Amino acid sequence: MVKVKVNDIEVDADPKDNCILAARKAGVEIPHYCWHESLSVVASCRMCLVEVGETKPDGTVAMGPKLVPGCQTPIKEGTIIRTDSAKVKTSQQMTLELLLLNHPLDCSICDQAGECYLQDYTYKYGKAQSRLDEPKLHREDKYHIGEQIALFTDRCVMCTRCVRFTREVSGTAELQVVARGSHEEIDVFPDTPCNNKLAGNVVDLCPVGALCSKDFLYKKRVWWLKHAESVCTGCSTGCSIHVDQNENKVYRLRPRENPQAQGHFMCDEGRFGFKYIHDEKRLKYPRLKSVSASPASSGTSGQASDLSFADPWPTVLAEARKRIQQAIQNDPSGFVAVLSPLMTVDEAYLLASYLKGIDPRIKLTLGPVPIVGSDDLYPKGPKGEPPAPGKVKFTIRAEKCPNRLGVEAVLRHFERSVIHADSLGKSSASAWYVVGGYSSGWVTEKLDQAVGTPSLLIVQDIFPSPLSDRADIVLAAGSFAERDGTYVNHAGLAQAAHASIRPPEEARADGRILMELAGRGGLFNAMSLRKEIGNAIAELSAIASGDLGEHGVRLAKYANQPVGAQS
């Protein structure tokens, strides 16, 4: 570490830092457009110009004669950085005035309004009026630039973040700068739209409203959105994300920077793959196969069977609890529970501990682990080939579930091994408790045959399936956006996920269902449960503190594995 002074504030900084990062550690913002931590440095926007000097051995300070770009200027012991001098402020005002010369005044209709760097920097560092008397230049918008991306050319400040991303991270290089001088603009090569699997990240990278997501365009003003920190459940990379919602509807997912997980980005499959949580086909009510005298004790996947306002869950869970205990009492070794790899660690622990607490002879198994193709590595080469080992910057994993390792850790603790439900063949089990949670059809032929027609079948899921159709009891569960809990990704990183919306109609989050089924008092609290799990299961002892922090914690078993999406 080296000592650096930023506006007379002394901080310890990494010698590899530039002036922007060093100033950030001092709590000082250096405005910038073109620089990004995960991209190469071009120093083209000139917004980050600062005064830089050094402390001489005799204690005197020698400042450089000219302003230098903070993104491109390294630091060393005794570096002096000034961001508040008259020279720096004048430069910032002039740069912003230039950027705004031909920028349209359409903040009222721009999707970026409310989270726009041009708005923020103009307010903080710009001038109150423009000296431009001539008409602004107008350029044609480009909706053809990608299936999920629209380019509003007038708004572009030519930071080239998007161009560098497609060249350096995705490796597909669809975007380029065409023309020169005041005529330059972003475009794609002919018949080569920006449709790579990471394309949505250019919208996040764009500091202004030039690149917008067609999926979110004109849907909701960002200041109405409420944000929750969660984990993408699309694959085992376990990307940290922001879930943005308003009035119980999720509008978008955004990557949340996490150097331990995926870095700064996420794939389009995860970004746009959340729509199923609002699908009308979801299970919305718990259901008993045999309708009892009480109308509140039954429901359907579509709508309630009566106009009763009574809560159906107490009746359904009481019946489930009674039938589970009877089934285990009659044939403990014939009771099988299937724990989905989409469950959180907390939910898997609640179900496993409850069932094993009734009789340790019941069998716990792991549900189907969806595998699609092979790991997709980036950046791609000129012919679409994967990068060389050690050059990987992002990975879309073939394992399409977020928590296999976490659920397996619970299974090893209670069952001493991991048994795959698919491997049971045509089972003689007399009772099944099956947990789903998958976004699409997941009941394999082997699992369907293994379950057969037992004396008791309880299904906890979010969509109807062949198993739920013949189940004695159906428990309408929650999606990833409706639950709190803990996920362990492919590299053993345990991350906390937080609920952002409520489940639809009478459906409930899995944690709440299992807490009440197990007869545990109080409300579901993931932090408290993590402490219990960490103390009970040695493999998961890393989560015993309860608070996993912003970036999560690594399980001791996987401490030597590479971190991030590069691994």
PDB file of N, CA and C in Angstrom, residues 36 55 72 106 138 225 229 313 354 411 495 532-533 557:
ATOM      1  N   HIS A  36     -14.086   2.181 -17.040  1.00  0.00           N
ATOM      2  CA  HIS A  36     -14.810   1.141 -16.303  1.00  0.00           C
ATOM      3  C   HIS A  36     -13.782   0.125 -15.820  1.00  0.00           C
ATOM      4  N   THR A  55       4.994  14.537  -3.756  1.00  0.00           N
ATOM      5  CA  THR A  55       5.704  15.089  -2.611  1.00  0.00           C
ATOM      6  C   THR A  55       7.193  14.785  -2.759  1.00  0.00           C
ATOM      7  N   GLN A  72      -6.233   7.238 -16.340  1.00  0.00           N
ATOM      8  CA  GLN A  72      -5.024   6.736 -16.990  1.00  0.00           C
ATOM      9  C   GLN A  72      -3.764   7.013 -16.182  1.00  0.00           C
ATOM     10  N   ASP A 106     -34.430  15.569 -23.833  1.00  0.00           N
ATOM     11  CA  ASP A 106     -35.599  14.686 -23.736  1.00  0.00           C
ATOM     12  C   ASP A 106     -35.561  13.842 -22.463  1.00  0.00           C
ATOM     13  N   HIS A 138     -29.246  16.340 -35.461  1.00  0.00           N
ATOM     14  CA  HIS A 138     -30.148  15.225 -35.180  1.00  0.00           C
ATOM     15  C   HIS A 138     -29.684  13.996 -35.945  1.00  0.00           C
ATOM     16  N   LEU A 225     -39.160   2.408  -8.770  1.00  0.00           N
ATOM     17  CA  LEU A 225     -38.725   1.034  -8.528  1.00  0.00           C
ATOM     18  C   LEU A 225     -38.135   0.875  -7.132  1.00  0.00           C
ATOM     19  N   GLU A 229     -31.594  -7.017  -3.077  1.00  0.00           N
ATOM     20  CA  GLU A 229     -30.389  -7.746  -3.476  1.00  0.00           C
ATOM     21  C   GLU A 229     -30.685  -9.240  -3.442  1.00  0.00           C
ATOM     22  N   TRP A 313     -54.300 -22.290   4.351  1.00  0.00           N
ATOM     23  CA  TRP A 313     -53.052 -22.941   4.730  1.00  0.00           C
ATOM     24  C   TRP A 313     -53.106 -23.706   6.053  1.00  0.00           C
ATOM     25  N   TYR A 354     -36.849 -31.608   9.716  1.00  0.00           N
ATOM     26  CA  TYR A 354     -38.202 -31.960  10.140  1.00  0.00           C
ATOM     27  C   TYR A 354     -38.477 -33.442   9.907  1.00  0.00           C
ATOM     28  N   LEU A 411     -27.754 -32.699   2.478  1.00  0.00           N
ATOM     29  CA  LEU A 411     -28.004 -34.133   2.315  1.00  0.00           C
ATOM     30  C   LEU A 411     -26.887 -34.967   2.927  1.00  0.00           C
ATOM     31  N   GLN A 495     -24.129 -17.030  -0.728  1.00  0.00           N
ATOM     32  CA  GLN A 495     -24.645 -15.665  -0.829  1.00  0.00           C
ATOM     33  C   GLN A 495     -26.067 -15.591  -0.290  1.00  0.00           C
ATOM     34  N   GLU A 532     -28.108 -21.224  12.944  1.00  0.00           N
ATOM     35  CA  GLU A 532     -28.428 -22.592  13.374  1.00  0.00           C
ATOM     36  C   GLU A 532     -27.784 -23.616  12.445  1.00  0.00           C
ATOM     37  N   ILE A 533     -27.886 -23.380  11.138  1.00  0.00           N
ATOM     38  CA  ILE A 533     -27.324 -24.314  10.163  1.00  0.00           C
ATOM     39  C   ILE A 533     -25.808 -24.384  10.283  1.00  0.00           C
ATOM     40  N   LYS A 557     -14.444 -25.784   2.449  1.00  0.00           N
ATOM     41  CA  LYS A 557     -14.165 -26.902   1.550  1.00  0.00           C
ATOM     42  C   LYS A 557     -13.711 -26.446   0.175  1.00  0.00           C
TER      43      LYS A 557
END
